[in-house]
Short mmCIF file of C-alpha atoms in Angstrom, two decimals:
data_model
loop_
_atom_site.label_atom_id
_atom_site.label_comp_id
_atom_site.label_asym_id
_atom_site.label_seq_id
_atom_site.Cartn_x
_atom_site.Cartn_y
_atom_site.Cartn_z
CA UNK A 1 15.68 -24.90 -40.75
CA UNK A 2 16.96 -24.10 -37.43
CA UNK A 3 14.66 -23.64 -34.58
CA UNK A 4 14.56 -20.87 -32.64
CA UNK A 5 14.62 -20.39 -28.64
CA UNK A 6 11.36 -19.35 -27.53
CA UNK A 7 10.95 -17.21 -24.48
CA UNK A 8 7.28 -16.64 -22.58
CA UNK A 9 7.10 -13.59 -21.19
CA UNK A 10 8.64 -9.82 -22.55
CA UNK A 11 9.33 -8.74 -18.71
CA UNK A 12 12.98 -7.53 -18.26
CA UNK A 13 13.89 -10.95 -17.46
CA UNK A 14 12.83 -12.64 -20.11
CA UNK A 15 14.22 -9.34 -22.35
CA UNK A 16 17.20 -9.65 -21.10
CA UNK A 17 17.84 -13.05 -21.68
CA UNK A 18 16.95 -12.86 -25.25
CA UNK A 19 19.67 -10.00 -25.72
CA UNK A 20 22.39 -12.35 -24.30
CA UNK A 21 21.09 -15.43 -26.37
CA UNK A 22 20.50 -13.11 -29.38
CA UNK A 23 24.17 -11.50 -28.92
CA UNK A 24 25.50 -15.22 -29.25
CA UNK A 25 23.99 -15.63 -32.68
CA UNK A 26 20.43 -17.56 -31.76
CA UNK A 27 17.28 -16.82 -32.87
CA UNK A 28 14.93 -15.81 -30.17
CA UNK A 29 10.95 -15.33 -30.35
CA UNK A 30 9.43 -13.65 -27.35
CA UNK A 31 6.08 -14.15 -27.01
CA UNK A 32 3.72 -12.09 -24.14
CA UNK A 33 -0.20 -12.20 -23.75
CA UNK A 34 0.04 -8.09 -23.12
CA UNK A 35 -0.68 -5.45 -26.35
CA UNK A 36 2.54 -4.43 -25.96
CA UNK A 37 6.28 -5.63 -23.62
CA UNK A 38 7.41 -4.82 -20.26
CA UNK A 39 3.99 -3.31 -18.89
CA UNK A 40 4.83 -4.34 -15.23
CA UNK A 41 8.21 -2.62 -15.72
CA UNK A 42 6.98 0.80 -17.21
CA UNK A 43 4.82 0.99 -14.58
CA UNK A 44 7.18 0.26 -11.74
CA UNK A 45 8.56 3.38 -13.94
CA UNK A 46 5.94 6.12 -13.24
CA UNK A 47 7.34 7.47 -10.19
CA UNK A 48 11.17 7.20 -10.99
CA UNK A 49 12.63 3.01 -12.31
CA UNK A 50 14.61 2.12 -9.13
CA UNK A 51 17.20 -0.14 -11.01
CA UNK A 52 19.42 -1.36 -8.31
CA UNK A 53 21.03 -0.53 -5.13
CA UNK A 54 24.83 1.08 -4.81
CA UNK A 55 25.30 -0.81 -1.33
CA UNK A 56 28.04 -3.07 -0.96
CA UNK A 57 27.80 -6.17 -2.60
CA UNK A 58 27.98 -7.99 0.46
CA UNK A 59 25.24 -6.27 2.05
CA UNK A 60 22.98 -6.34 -1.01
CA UNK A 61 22.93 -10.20 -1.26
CA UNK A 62 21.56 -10.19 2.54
CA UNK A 63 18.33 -9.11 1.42
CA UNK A 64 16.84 -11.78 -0.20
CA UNK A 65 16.40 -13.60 2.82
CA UNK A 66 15.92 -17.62 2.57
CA UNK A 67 16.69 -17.19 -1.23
CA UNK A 68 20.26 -15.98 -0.79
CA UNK A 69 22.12 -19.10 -0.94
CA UNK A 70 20.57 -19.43 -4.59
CA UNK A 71 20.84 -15.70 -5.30
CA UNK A 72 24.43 -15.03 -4.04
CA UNK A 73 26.20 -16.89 -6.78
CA UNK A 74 23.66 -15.34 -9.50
CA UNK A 75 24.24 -11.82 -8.52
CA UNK A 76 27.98 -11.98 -8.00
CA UNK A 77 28.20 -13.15 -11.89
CA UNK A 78 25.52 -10.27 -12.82
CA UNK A 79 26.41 -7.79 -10.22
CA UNK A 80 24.65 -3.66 -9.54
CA UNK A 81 27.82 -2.47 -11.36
CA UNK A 82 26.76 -4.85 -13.95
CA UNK A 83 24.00 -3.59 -14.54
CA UNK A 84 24.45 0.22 -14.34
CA UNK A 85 26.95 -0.79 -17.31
CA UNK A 86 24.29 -2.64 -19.18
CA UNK A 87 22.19 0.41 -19.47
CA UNK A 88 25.32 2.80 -19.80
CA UNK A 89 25.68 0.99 -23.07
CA UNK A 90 22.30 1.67 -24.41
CA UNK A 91 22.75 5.35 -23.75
CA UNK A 92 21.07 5.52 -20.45
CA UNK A 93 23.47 7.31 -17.70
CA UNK A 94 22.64 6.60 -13.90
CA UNK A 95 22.37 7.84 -10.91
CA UNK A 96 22.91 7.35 -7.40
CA UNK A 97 20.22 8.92 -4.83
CA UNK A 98 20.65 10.08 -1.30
CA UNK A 99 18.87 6.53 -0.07
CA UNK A 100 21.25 4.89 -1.98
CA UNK A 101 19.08 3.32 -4.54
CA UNK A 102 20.08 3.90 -8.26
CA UNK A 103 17.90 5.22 -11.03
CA UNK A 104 17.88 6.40 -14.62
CA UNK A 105 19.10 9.91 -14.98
CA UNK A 106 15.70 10.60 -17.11
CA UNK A 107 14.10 8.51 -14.12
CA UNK A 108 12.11 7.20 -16.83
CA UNK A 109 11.79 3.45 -17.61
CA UNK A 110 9.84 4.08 -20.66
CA UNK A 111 13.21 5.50 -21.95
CA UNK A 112 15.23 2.80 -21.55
CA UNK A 113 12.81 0.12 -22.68
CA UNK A 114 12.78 2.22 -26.08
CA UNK A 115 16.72 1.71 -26.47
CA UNK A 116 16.45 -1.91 -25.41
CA UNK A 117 14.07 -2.41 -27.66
CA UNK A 118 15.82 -1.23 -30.27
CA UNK A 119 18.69 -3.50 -29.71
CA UNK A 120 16.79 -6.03 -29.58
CA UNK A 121 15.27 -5.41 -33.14
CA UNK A 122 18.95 -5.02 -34.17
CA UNK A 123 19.72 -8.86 -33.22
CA UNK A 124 17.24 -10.52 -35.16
CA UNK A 125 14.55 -11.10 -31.79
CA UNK A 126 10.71 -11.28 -32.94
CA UNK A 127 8.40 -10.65 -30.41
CA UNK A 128 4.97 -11.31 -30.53
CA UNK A 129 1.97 -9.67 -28.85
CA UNK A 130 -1.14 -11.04 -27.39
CA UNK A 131 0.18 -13.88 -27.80
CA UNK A 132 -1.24 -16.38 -24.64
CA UNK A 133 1.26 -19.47 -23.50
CA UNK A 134 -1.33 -22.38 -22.94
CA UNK A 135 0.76 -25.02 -22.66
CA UNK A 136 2.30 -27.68 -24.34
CA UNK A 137 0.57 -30.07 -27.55
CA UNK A 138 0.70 -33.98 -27.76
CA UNK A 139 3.88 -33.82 -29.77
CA UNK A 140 5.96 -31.42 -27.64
CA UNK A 141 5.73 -28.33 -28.84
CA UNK A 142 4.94 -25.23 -27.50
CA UNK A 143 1.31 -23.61 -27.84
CA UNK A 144 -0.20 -20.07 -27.81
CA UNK A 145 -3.57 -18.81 -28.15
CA UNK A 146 -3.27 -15.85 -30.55
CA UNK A 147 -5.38 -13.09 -32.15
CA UNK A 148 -5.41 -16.11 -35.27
CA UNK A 149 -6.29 -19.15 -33.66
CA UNK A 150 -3.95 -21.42 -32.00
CA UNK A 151 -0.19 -21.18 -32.66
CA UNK A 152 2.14 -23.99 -32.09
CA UNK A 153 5.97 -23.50 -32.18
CA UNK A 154 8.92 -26.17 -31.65
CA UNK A 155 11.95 -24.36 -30.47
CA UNK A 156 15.62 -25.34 -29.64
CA UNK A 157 14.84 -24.23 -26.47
CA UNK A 158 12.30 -22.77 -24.23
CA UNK A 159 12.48 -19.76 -21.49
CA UNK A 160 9.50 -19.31 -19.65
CA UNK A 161 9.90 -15.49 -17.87
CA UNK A 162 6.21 -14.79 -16.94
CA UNK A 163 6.71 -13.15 -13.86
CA UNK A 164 4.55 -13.25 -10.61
CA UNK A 165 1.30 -13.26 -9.44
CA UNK A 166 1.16 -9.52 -8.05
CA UNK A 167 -0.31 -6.57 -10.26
CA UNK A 168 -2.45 -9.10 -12.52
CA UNK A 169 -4.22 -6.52 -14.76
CA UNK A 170 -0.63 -5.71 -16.29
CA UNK A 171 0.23 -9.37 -16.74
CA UNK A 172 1.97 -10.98 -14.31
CA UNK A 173 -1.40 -13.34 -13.26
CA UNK A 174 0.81 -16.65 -12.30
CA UNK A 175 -1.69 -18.41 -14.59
CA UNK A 176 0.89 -20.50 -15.62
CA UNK A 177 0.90 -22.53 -12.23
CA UNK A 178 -1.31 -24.83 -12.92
CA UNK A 179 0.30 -25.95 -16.34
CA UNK A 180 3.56 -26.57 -14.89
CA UNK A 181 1.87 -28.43 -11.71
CA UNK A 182 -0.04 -30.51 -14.28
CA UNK A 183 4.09 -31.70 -15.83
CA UNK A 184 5.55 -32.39 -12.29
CA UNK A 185 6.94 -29.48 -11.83
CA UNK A 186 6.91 -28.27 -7.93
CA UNK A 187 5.25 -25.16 -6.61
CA UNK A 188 4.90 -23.32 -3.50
CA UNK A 189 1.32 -21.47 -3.01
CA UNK A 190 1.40 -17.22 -4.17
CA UNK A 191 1.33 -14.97 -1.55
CA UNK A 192 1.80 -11.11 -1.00
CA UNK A 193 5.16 -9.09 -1.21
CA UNK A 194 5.90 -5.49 -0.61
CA UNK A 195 2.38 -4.59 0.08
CA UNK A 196 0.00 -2.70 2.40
CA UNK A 197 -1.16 -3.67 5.12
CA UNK A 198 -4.64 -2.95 7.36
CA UNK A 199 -5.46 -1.53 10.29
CA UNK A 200 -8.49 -1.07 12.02
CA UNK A 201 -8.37 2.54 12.43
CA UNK A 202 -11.25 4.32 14.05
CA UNK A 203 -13.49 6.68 12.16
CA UNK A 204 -12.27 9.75 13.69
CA UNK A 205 -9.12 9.41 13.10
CA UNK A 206 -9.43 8.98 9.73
CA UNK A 207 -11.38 12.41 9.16
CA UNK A 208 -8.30 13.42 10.62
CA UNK A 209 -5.37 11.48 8.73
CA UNK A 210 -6.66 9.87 5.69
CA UNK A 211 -4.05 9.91 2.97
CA UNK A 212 -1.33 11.73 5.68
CA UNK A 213 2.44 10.51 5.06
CA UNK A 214 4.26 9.40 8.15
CA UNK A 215 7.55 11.14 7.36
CA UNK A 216 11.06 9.92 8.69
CA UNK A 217 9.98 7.59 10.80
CA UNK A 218 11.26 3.82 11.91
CA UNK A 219 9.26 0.38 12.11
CA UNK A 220 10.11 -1.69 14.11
CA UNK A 221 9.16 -5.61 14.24
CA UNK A 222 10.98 -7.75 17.16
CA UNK A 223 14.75 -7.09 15.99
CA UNK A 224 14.83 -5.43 12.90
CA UNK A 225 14.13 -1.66 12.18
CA UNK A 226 13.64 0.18 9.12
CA UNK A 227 13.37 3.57 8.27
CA UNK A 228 11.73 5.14 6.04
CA UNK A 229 8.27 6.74 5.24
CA UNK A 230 4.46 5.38 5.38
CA UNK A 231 0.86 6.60 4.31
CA UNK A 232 -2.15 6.14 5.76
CA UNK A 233 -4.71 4.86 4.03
CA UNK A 234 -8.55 4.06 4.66
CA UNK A 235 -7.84 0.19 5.61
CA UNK A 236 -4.46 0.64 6.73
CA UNK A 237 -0.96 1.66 5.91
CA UNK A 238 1.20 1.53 2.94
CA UNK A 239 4.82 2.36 2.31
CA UNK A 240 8.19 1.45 1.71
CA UNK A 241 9.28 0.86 5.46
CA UNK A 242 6.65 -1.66 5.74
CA UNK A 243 7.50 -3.09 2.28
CA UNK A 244 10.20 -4.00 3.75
CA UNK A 245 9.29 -6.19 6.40
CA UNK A 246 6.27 -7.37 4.36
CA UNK A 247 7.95 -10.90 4.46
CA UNK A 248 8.05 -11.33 8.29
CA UNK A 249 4.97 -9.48 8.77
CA UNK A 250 3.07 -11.77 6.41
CA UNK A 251 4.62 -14.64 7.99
CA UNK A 252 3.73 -13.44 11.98
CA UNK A 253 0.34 -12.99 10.51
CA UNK A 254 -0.42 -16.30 9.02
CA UNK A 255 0.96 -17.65 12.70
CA UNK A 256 -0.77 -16.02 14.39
CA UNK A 257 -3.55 -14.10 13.22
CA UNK A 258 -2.19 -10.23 13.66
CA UNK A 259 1.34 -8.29 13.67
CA UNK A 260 2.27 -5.56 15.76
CA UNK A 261 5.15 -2.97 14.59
CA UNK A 262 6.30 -0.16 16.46
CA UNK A 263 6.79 2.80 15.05
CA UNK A 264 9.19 5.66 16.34
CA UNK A 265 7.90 8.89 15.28
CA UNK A 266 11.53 10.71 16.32
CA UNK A 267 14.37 8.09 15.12
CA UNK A 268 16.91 10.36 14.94
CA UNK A 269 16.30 11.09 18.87
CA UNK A 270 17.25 8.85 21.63
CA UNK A 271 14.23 8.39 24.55
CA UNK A 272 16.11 10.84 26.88
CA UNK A 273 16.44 13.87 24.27
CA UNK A 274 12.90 13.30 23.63
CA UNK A 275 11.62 13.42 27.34
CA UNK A 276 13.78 15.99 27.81
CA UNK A 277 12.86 18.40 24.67
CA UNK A 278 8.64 17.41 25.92
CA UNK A 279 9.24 18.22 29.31
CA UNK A 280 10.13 21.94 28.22
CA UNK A 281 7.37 22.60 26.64
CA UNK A 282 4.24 24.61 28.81
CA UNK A 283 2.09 21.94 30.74
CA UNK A 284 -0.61 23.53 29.61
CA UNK A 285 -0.30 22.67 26.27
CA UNK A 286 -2.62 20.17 24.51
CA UNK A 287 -1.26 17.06 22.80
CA UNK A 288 -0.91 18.45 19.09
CA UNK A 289 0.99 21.60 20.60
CA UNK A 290 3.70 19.33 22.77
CA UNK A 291 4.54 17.66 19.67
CA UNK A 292 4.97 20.53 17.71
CA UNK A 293 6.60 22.96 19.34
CA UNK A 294 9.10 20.44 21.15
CA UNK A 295 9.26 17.41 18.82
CA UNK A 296 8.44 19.73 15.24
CA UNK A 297 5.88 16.79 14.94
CA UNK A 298 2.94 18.06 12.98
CA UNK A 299 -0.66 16.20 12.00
CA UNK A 300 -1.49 13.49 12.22
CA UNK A 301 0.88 11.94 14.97
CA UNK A 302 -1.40 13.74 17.82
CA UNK A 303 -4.23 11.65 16.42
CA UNK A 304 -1.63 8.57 15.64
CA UNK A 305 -0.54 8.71 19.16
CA UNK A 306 -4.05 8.92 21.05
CA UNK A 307 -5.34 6.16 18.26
CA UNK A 308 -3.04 3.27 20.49
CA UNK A 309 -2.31 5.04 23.55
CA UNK A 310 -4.69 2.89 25.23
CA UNK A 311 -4.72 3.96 28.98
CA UNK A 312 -1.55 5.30 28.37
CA UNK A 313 -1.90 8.80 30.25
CA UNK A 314 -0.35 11.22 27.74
CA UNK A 315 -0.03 14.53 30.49
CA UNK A 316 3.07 12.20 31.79
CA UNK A 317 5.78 13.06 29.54
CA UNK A 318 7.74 9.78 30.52
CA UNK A 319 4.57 7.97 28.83
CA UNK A 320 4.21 10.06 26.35
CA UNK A 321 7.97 10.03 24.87
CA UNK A 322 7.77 6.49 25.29
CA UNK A 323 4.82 6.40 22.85
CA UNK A 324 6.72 8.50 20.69
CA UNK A 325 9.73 6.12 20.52
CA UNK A 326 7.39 2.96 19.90
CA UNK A 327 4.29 3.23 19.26
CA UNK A 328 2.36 -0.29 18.97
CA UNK A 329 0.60 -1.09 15.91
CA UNK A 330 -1.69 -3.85 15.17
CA UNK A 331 -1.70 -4.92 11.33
CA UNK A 332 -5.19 -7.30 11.22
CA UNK A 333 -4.21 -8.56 7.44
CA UNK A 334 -2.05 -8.31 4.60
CA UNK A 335 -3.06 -6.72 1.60
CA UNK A 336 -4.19 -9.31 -1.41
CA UNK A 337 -1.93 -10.31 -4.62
CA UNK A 338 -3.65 -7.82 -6.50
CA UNK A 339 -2.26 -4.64 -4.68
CA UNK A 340 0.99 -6.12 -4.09
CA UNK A 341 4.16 -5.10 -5.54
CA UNK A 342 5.58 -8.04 -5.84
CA UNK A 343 4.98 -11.86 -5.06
CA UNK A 344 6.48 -14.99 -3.12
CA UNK A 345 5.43 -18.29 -4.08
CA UNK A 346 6.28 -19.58 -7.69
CA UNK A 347 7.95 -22.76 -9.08
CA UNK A 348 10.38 -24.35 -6.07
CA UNK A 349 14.23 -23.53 -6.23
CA UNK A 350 14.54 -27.48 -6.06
CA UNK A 351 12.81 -28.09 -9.59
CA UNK A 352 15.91 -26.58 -11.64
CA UNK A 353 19.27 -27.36 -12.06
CA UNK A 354 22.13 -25.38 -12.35
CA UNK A 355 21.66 -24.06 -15.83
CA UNK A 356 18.28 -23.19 -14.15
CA UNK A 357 16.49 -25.60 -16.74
CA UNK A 358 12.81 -27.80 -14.91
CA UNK A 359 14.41 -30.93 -14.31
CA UNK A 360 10.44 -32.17 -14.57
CA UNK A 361 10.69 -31.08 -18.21
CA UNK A 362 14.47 -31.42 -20.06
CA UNK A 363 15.03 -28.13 -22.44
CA UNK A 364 12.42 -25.66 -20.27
CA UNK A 365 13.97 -23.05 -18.82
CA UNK A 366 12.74 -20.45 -16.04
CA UNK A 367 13.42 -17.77 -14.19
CA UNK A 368 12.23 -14.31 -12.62
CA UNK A 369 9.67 -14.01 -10.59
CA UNK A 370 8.21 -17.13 -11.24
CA UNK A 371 10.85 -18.58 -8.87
CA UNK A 372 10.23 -18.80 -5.27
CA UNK A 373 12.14 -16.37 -3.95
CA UNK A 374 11.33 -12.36 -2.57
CA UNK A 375 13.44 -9.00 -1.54
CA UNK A 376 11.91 -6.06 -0.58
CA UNK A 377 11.58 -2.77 -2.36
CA UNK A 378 14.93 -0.92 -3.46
CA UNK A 379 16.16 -2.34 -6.38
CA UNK A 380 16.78 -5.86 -5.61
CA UNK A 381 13.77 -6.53 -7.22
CA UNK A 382 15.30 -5.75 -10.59
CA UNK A 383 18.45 -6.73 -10.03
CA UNK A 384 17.35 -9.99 -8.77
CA UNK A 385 14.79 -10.49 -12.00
CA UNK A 386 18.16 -9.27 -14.31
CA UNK A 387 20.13 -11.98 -12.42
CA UNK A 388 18.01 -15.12 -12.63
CA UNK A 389 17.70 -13.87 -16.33
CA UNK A 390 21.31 -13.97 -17.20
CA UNK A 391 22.01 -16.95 -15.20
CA UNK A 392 19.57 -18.88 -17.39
CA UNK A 393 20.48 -17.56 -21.22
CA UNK A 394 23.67 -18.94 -19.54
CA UNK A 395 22.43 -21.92 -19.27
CA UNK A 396 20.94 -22.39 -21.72
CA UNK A 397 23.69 -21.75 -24.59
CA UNK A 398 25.23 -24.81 -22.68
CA UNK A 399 22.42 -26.59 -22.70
CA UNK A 400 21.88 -25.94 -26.84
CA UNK A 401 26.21 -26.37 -26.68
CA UNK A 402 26.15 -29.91 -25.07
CA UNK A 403 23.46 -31.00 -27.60
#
């Protein structure tokens, strides 16, 4: 009898690369400790499934960071117009939005999971629920925990897609670290991506701004600026212009105990036009009026502003428009794994080789976000996940070739 390729872990990567080995006439189990596949993804869903980005290729492949020389090559052969094909061919048209970012035209992810499922039935793949990866038996073969007792399987081939450590409570719990560790297999410690961040806001202000959205505005941290939109929150600030710079942020942190951004409240003004449009306005006007009537800045960035003005004084409007064009502030702490959208940390881009197989342990494949690599918020995410994916069923039909 012919033994199947097992793959750990019904996340899109690992669902993806069981379509590809599937399509090329292998049998494929998934197995997944969840009730049901893909819970991370649906609920990445809820508020619209950001697929990929319609930037120039080029561009896109900058923002994984210290990953990019191992990305670049992964993405070109799996690209964003890849993948808006992909789901063109199960029925599910896209869209490109006015940031750029590319969605479902349903903007649901539940409905494309339902079509990929359904291929996926169509090829022969078995998936298996609740089914718990614990490791490996005596004799090599691959072992579950299971609503019946302990399952052991012996595939051609093994895929482990398990994802992160971020968002444990829908599956993605990086419990799997310490049974690769315990084979050899390198790791570098979980931490935080795309997530909030605190601030020690006062009490007053926030009465005053609790759950407020900062709208288009621009961080700022030492050369790079993003723009975008943030919330305030009780302990801090969350949104995706600080997802963005979550990795540098974390990093400043760990260095040196605190971050400071600087926001500008008018981007799409220049320091002049704002001194200028402040210094019309009646000097008799308090704070919350300047802003409004000659910046069309509403609550809370009155109570933003005198929160780190410091002994700034705000009746100069040189000091004030300065404030308004970066405004300092201090992030005490990054938020924790659980809260984060995504993770860095994971199994070292040195332990695989270029089929993406564990060098530590010959026939085990990986990839997702259980590699060490991060991107911010925007699609690259997904595409990144989609690319390790098919860059390892790749692999391993040459692996199972070669045998």
């Amino acid at each position: 009898m012919t033994r199947p390729i097992l793959i750990v872990g019904a996340g899109p990567a690992g669902l993806m690369a069981a379509e590809i080995l599937a399509a090329a006439g292998h049998g494929v189990e998934i197995h997944d400790s969840m009730p049901s596949p893909a819970r991370k993804f649906l609920m990445a869903g809820r508020g619209g499934l950001n697929l990929t980005h319609s930037e120039p290729l080029d561009r896109f492949i900058t923002r994984y960071g210290a990953a990019r020389p191992f990305l670049d090559p992964l993405i070109r052969a799996f690209t964003p117009t890849a993948l808006r094909d992909w789901c063109h061919g199960l029925g599910v048209e896209t869209f490109v939005g006015s940031s750029g970012r590319v969605f479902p035209k349903s903007f649901k992810a539940s409905t494309l999971l339902r079509a990929w499922l359904l291929r996926l039935n169509g090829l022969g793949v078995t998936l298996h629920t609740r089914h718990r990866w614990t490791g490996w038996a005596a004799d090599g073969a691959v072992t579950f925990d299971t609503p019946n007792g302990p399952l052991c399987v012996t595939p051609a081939a093994t895929l482990l897609a398990l994802g992160g450590a971020s968002w444990p409570r829908l599956g993605s719990d990086g419990g799997w670290a310490p049974l690769l560790a315990a084979h050899g297999v390198p790791l570098a410690p979980f931490r935080p991506s795309n997530s909030g961040f605190d601030v020690a806001w006062s009490a007053g202000f926030l009465e005053r701004a609790e759950g407020e959205p900062l709208k288009r505005i621009a961080l700022t941290v030492k050369d790079r600026t993003v723009p975008g939109e943030l919330v305030v929150t009780r302990t801090g600030l969350e949104g995706g212009a600080l997802y963005a710079l979550s990795a540098p942020l974390r990093d400043m942190i760990e260095r040196e105990g605190r971050a400071i951004v600087h926001l500008d409240l008018k981007p799409d003004l220049t320091l002049s036009q704002v001194q200028n449009k402040l210094a019309r306005t009646p000097p008799a006007d308090s704070l919350a009026n300047k802003l409004r009537k000659g910046l069309t800045l509403g609550p809370p960035m009155g109570a933003l502003i005198r929160e780190f003005a410091g002994e700034v004084d705000l009746g100069r409007t040189t000091s004030l428009a300065a404030l308004v064009k970066a405004l300092p502030v201090p992030l005490t702490r990054q938020r924790g794994l659980d809260r984060a959208i995504s993770s860095a940390g994971g199994i070292k881009l040195s332990a695989l080789d270029a089929n993406l197989m564990l060098t530590a342990l010959p026939g085990t494949f990986a990839c997702g976000e259980m590699l060490d690599w991060e991107a911010p918020t925007g699609g690259y995410l997904l595409q990144g996940c989609y690319a390790t994916a098919v860059a390892a069923a790749e692999g391993m039909k040459r692996f199972l070739a070669a045998r």
